Short mmCIF file of C-alpha atoms in Angstrom, two decimals:
data_model
loop_
_atom_site.label_atom_id
_atom_site.label_comp_id
_atom_site.label_asym_id
_atom_site.label_seq_id
_atom_site.Cartn_x
_atom_site.Cartn_y
_atom_site.Cartn_z
CA GLY J 1 2.75 108.05 -0.96
CA THR J 2 3.66 105.76 -3.81
CA THR J 3 6.74 105.46 -5.96
CA ALA J 4 6.26 104.96 -9.68
CA LEU J 5 8.68 102.88 -11.72
CA THR J 6 8.70 104.70 -15.05
CA SER J 7 11.37 102.91 -17.03
CA LEU J 8 13.66 99.89 -17.25
CA THR J 9 17.17 100.01 -18.67
CA THR J 10 18.97 97.21 -20.48
CA ASN J 11 22.73 97.17 -20.98
CA ALA J 12 25.54 95.20 -22.52
CA GLY J 13 25.81 93.22 -19.30
CA GLY J 14 28.44 92.46 -16.69
CA GLY J 15 30.39 95.44 -15.40
CA THR J 16 28.59 97.88 -17.71
CA THR J 17 25.23 97.03 -16.19
CA LEU J 18 26.59 97.20 -12.67
CA ARG J 19 28.14 100.62 -13.18
CA ASN J 20 24.90 101.94 -14.64
CA VAL J 21 22.92 100.54 -11.71
CA LEU J 22 25.16 102.09 -9.09
CA ALA J 23 25.20 105.46 -10.88
CA SER J 24 21.41 105.70 -11.18
CA ASP J 25 18.92 107.45 -8.91
CA LEU J 26 17.45 104.03 -8.12
CA PRO J 27 20.50 101.82 -7.57
CA TYR J 28 18.84 98.42 -7.91
CA GLY J 29 19.17 96.03 -10.83
CA GLU J 30 20.04 92.56 -12.07
CA VAL J 31 23.65 91.75 -12.93
CA ALA J 32 25.80 88.69 -13.48
CA THR J 33 26.90 87.21 -10.16
CA SER J 34 30.51 87.39 -11.35
CA ALA J 35 30.13 91.16 -11.90
CA ALA J 36 28.74 91.61 -8.39
CA ILE J 37 31.66 89.67 -6.90
CA ALA J 38 34.18 91.71 -8.92
CA ALA J 39 32.58 94.96 -7.76
CA LYS J 40 32.70 93.90 -4.14
CA ARG J 41 36.33 92.91 -4.49
CA ALA J 42 37.07 96.32 -6.01
CA GLY J 43 35.70 97.97 -2.87
CA LEU J 44 32.33 99.11 -4.20
CA ASP J 45 29.37 99.35 -1.83
CA VAL J 46 27.49 96.37 -3.28
CA VAL J 47 25.11 93.93 -1.63
CA ILE J 48 23.20 91.05 -3.25
CA VAL J 49 19.54 91.14 -2.18
CA ASN J 50 17.82 88.51 -4.34
CA SER J 51 18.59 85.76 -6.80
CA SER J 52 17.31 86.17 -10.36
CA SER J 53 18.28 82.98 -12.17
CA SER J 54 19.73 79.66 -11.05
CA HIS J 55 19.42 77.92 -14.40
CA ILE J 56 21.57 78.87 -17.37
CA GLY J 57 18.83 78.26 -19.90
CA GLU J 58 19.47 77.30 -23.47
CA ILE J 59 23.13 78.34 -23.83
CA ALA J 60 25.05 75.70 -25.76
CA LEU J 61 28.54 75.04 -27.02
CA VAL J 62 28.45 74.72 -30.80
CA THR J 63 30.77 73.96 -33.68
CA ASP J 64 30.73 74.08 -37.47
CA PRO J 65 28.43 71.30 -38.73
CA LYS J 66 31.15 70.29 -41.21
CA SER J 67 33.75 69.79 -38.47
CA SER J 68 34.82 66.45 -37.01
CA ILE J 69 33.77 67.55 -33.53
CA HIS J 70 30.69 65.79 -32.17
CA THR J 71 31.33 65.43 -28.44
CA MET J 72 33.23 67.23 -25.69
CA ALA J 73 35.99 64.62 -25.93
CA ASP J 74 36.60 65.69 -29.53
CA LEU J 75 37.67 69.14 -28.28
CA ALA J 76 40.92 67.83 -26.81
CA GLY J 77 43.76 69.76 -28.40
CA LYS J 78 41.35 72.29 -29.92
CA LYS J 79 40.29 75.86 -29.10
CA ALA J 80 36.98 76.85 -27.48
CA GLY J 81 35.69 80.39 -27.09
CA TYR J 82 33.89 82.37 -24.42
CA THR J 83 32.72 85.98 -24.46
CA ALA J 84 34.98 87.78 -21.96
CA PRO J 85 37.37 86.91 -19.11
CA LYS J 86 35.56 86.00 -15.87
CA SER J 87 32.17 86.31 -17.57
CA THR J 88 29.37 83.80 -17.08
CA SER J 89 30.33 82.05 -20.34
CA ASP J 90 33.94 81.83 -19.12
CA VAL J 91 32.76 80.23 -15.88
CA LEU J 92 30.45 77.83 -17.75
CA LEU J 93 33.13 76.75 -20.20
CA HIS J 94 35.67 76.00 -17.50
CA LEU J 95 33.11 74.14 -15.39
CA ALA J 96 32.08 72.10 -18.44
CA LEU J 97 35.70 71.26 -19.26
CA LYS J 98 36.25 70.12 -15.68
CA GLU J 99 33.09 68.00 -15.71
CA SER J 100 34.31 66.45 -18.99
CA ASN J 101 37.83 65.77 -17.65
CA LEU J 102 39.24 68.20 -20.20
CA THR J 103 40.83 70.78 -17.90
CA GLY J 104 44.14 71.84 -19.45
CA LYS J 105 43.43 69.92 -22.64
CA VAL J 106 41.48 72.65 -24.45
CA GLU J 107 42.75 76.16 -25.16
CA THR J 108 40.14 78.72 -24.12
CA VAL J 109 39.87 82.00 -26.03
CA ALA J 110 38.07 85.26 -25.15
CA THR J 111 36.25 86.39 -28.30
CA GLY J 112 34.65 89.62 -27.09
CA GLY J 113 31.02 88.55 -27.37
CA PHE J 114 28.64 85.94 -28.79
CA GLY J 115 28.69 87.49 -32.28
CA PRO J 116 32.47 87.74 -32.53
CA GLY J 117 32.64 84.19 -31.19
CA LEU J 118 30.59 82.92 -34.12
CA THR J 119 32.82 84.88 -36.50
CA ALA J 120 35.89 83.26 -34.94
CA LEU J 121 34.21 79.88 -35.34
CA GLU J 122 33.39 80.49 -39.00
CA THR J 123 36.96 81.57 -39.78
CA GLY J 124 38.48 78.60 -37.97
CA ALA J 125 40.17 80.66 -35.25
CA ILE J 126 38.36 78.51 -32.69
CA GLN J 127 36.59 75.17 -33.00
CA ALA J 128 33.74 75.73 -30.51
CA ALA J 129 31.76 78.77 -29.36
CA PRO J 130 28.89 79.50 -26.97
CA LEU J 131 25.52 80.27 -28.56
CA ILE J 132 22.15 81.38 -27.25
CA ASP J 133 18.65 81.93 -28.62
CA PRO J 134 17.13 83.05 -30.87
CA ILE J 135 19.87 81.96 -33.31
CA LEU J 136 20.24 78.57 -31.63
CA THR J 137 16.62 77.67 -32.43
CA LEU J 138 15.96 79.73 -35.56
CA GLN J 139 19.11 78.74 -37.48
CA PRO J 140 19.88 75.18 -36.31
CA GLU J 141 21.35 74.14 -39.66
CA LYS J 142 24.22 76.60 -39.24
CA PHE J 143 25.67 74.94 -36.15
CA ARG J 144 26.19 71.55 -34.53
CA VAL J 145 25.46 71.50 -30.82
CA ILE J 146 28.27 69.79 -28.95
CA MET J 147 26.42 70.04 -25.65
CA HIS J 148 23.95 72.17 -23.73
CA PHE J 149 25.73 73.57 -20.69
CA ALA J 150 22.72 72.84 -18.46
CA ASP J 151 23.17 69.11 -19.10
CA LEU J 152 26.48 69.28 -17.24
CA ILE J 153 25.68 72.22 -14.95
CA PRO J 154 22.00 71.99 -13.94
CA ARG J 155 22.17 74.54 -11.11
CA MET J 156 24.18 77.77 -10.99
CA THR J 157 23.10 81.11 -9.55
CA TRP J 158 24.49 83.24 -12.33
CA LEU J 159 22.19 86.29 -12.11
CA VAL J 160 21.33 88.30 -8.99
CA GLY J 161 19.66 91.50 -7.85
CA ILE J 162 22.00 94.04 -6.31
CA THR J 163 21.95 97.44 -4.69
CA THR J 164 24.21 99.52 -2.47
CA ARG J 165 24.25 99.02 1.29
CA ASP J 166 23.63 102.73 1.67
CA PHE J 167 20.46 102.56 -0.45
CA ALA J 168 19.28 99.45 1.40
CA LYS J 169 19.81 101.11 4.77
CA LYS J 170 18.02 104.34 3.81
CA ASN J 171 15.20 102.82 1.70
CA PRO J 172 14.40 99.36 3.12
CA GLU J 173 10.68 99.45 2.34
CA LEU J 174 11.22 100.66 -1.23
CA LEU J 175 13.72 97.86 -1.78
CA ARG J 176 11.26 95.30 -0.41
CA LYS J 177 8.62 96.63 -2.81
CA LEU J 178 10.99 96.42 -5.79
CA ILE J 179 11.80 92.79 -5.01
CA ALA J 180 8.11 92.02 -4.42
CA VAL J 181 7.17 93.62 -7.76
CA ARG J 182 9.80 91.49 -9.49
CA LEU J 183 8.28 88.39 -7.89
CA ARG J 184 4.84 89.42 -9.17
CA ALA J 185 6.30 89.77 -12.66
CA VAL J 186 7.89 86.32 -12.49
CA ASN J 187 4.61 84.80 -11.35
CA PHE J 188 2.77 86.61 -14.16
CA ILE J 189 5.16 85.22 -16.78
CA TYR J 190 4.69 81.62 -15.64
CA GLN J 191 0.93 81.95 -15.11
CA ASN J 192 0.22 83.86 -18.34
CA ARG J 193 2.52 82.27 -20.85
CA ASP J 194 0.86 83.36 -24.08
CA GLU J 195 0.59 86.95 -22.87
CA ALA J 196 4.21 86.87 -21.70
CA MET J 197 5.31 85.80 -25.18
CA ARG J 198 3.28 88.59 -26.80
CA ILE J 199 4.81 91.18 -24.46
CA TYR J 200 8.32 89.83 -25.11
CA ALA J 201 7.81 90.00 -28.88
CA LYS J 202 6.54 93.57 -28.65
CA VAL J 203 9.28 94.85 -26.33
CA TRP J 204 12.10 93.22 -28.31
CA ARG J 205 10.44 93.90 -31.68
CA GLU J 206 10.56 90.25 -32.65
CA ASP J 207 8.24 88.30 -34.93
CA PRO J 208 5.65 86.68 -32.59
CA GLN J 209 5.68 83.49 -34.66
CA LYS J 210 9.44 83.18 -34.31
CA VAL J 211 9.26 83.94 -30.57
CA ALA J 212 6.73 81.11 -30.21
CA THR J 213 9.35 78.65 -31.52
CA TYR J 214 11.88 79.24 -28.73
CA PHE J 215 10.24 81.13 -25.86
CA PRO J 216 8.15 78.21 -24.52
CA LYS J 217 11.20 76.14 -23.63
CA TYR J 218 12.12 78.68 -20.96
CA PHE J 219 9.07 77.61 -19.01
CA GLY J 220 10.60 74.15 -18.68
CA TYR J 221 13.81 75.36 -17.08
CA ASP J 222 13.46 75.09 -13.30
CA GLY J 223 14.92 78.32 -11.97
CA GLU J 224 15.32 80.20 -15.26
CA LEU J 225 13.52 82.97 -13.37
CA THR J 226 13.75 82.47 -9.61
CA ARG J 227 11.32 83.81 -7.04
CA GLY J 228 14.19 85.68 -5.43
CA ASP J 229 15.31 83.23 -2.78
CA PHE J 230 18.76 81.66 -2.81
CA GLU J 231 19.78 78.03 -3.11
CA LYS J 232 23.00 76.62 -1.74
CA ALA J 233 23.66 74.30 -4.70
CA GLY J 234 23.42 77.12 -7.23
CA LEU J 235 25.67 79.41 -5.21
CA ALA J 236 28.20 76.63 -4.57
CA LYS J 237 28.50 75.90 -8.30
CA MET J 238 28.97 79.61 -9.06
CA SER J 239 31.70 79.78 -6.43
CA ALA J 240 33.44 76.73 -7.89
CA GLY J 241 33.33 78.29 -11.36
CA LEU J 242 34.72 81.61 -10.14
CA GLN J 243 37.62 79.75 -8.56
CA LEU J 244 38.31 77.91 -11.82
CA VAL J 245 38.63 81.15 -13.80
CA GLY J 246 40.75 82.79 -11.10
CA ASP J 247 38.18 85.38 -10.07
CA VAL J 248 38.44 84.26 -6.44
CA ASP J 249 41.11 82.19 -4.72
CA LYS J 250 38.81 80.49 -2.21
CA PRO J 251 35.10 79.68 -1.84
CA VAL J 252 32.93 82.81 -1.90
CA ALA J 253 31.72 83.90 1.55
CA TRP J 254 28.11 84.32 0.44
CA ASN J 255 26.89 85.41 3.87
CA ALA J 256 29.12 88.48 3.59
CA MET J 257 27.76 89.28 0.11
CA ILE J 258 24.04 88.49 0.55
CA ASP J 259 21.38 90.21 2.65
CA GLN J 260 18.09 88.26 2.71
CA GLU J 261 16.28 90.81 4.88
CA PHE J 262 14.42 92.34 1.94
CA LEU J 263 12.96 89.15 0.50
CA PRO J 264 9.23 88.45 0.89
CA LYS J 265 8.78 86.74 4.24
CA ASP J 266 7.10 83.66 2.74
CA LEU J 267 10.23 82.79 0.75
CA PRO J 268 12.74 80.34 2.25
CA GLN J 269 15.93 81.83 3.61
CA PRO J 270 18.39 78.93 3.77
CA LEU J 271 21.64 80.86 4.16
#
């Protein structure tokens, strides 16, 4: 017999996505690595079965174009925002501050999301905020980019595929097929770029001409969409970031969190 995948569900991210995944009839989905770690620590039956992204894409730290802030060094003594405690943006900000020798010199503020972060920036409550596309590309005059996080943090496995150990044990072949189908989708996106952009515009109800201004740059990010296999450098950087924000108190034991058994056999398995 065959199993039909009839729908995909998007969520607000983080813990919300993870809870929805675990509560569904098909408990497999992509979540932030930090959310998977938090769930495991809370005693939930979670296992990471594939990587999804080891490049953080276009996310940048921005400021008001009228401000005196031009570089990371200019943030000393100022306030910088991130979306939520122990989120990916929290991890990125603290890693970037460490790489810039600014640890302890910048006050970090949880704003509750990208939108509220921009509001806090506009009102002067903070002096820097994280920003992503499409706004980053479509409204460049509204913000000054202080730095693109990927310039300081080129590799970080921030998004992974998860399921429950119970589901993996009872449905190993179905799980292998789900991961294989994801790989086919990734290959399709990179091999059929124009079609991928058209599909993206249709699904997200975006203007195709506007999508064409920012979508192509994702193809240049090595690891924006991974094939599913894991890389030690990306996992190590994620672990270092989680330690900086206090999510873990020692390096993550990835071998206890990750099961590579369900990956396509032609993919490397370095762990």
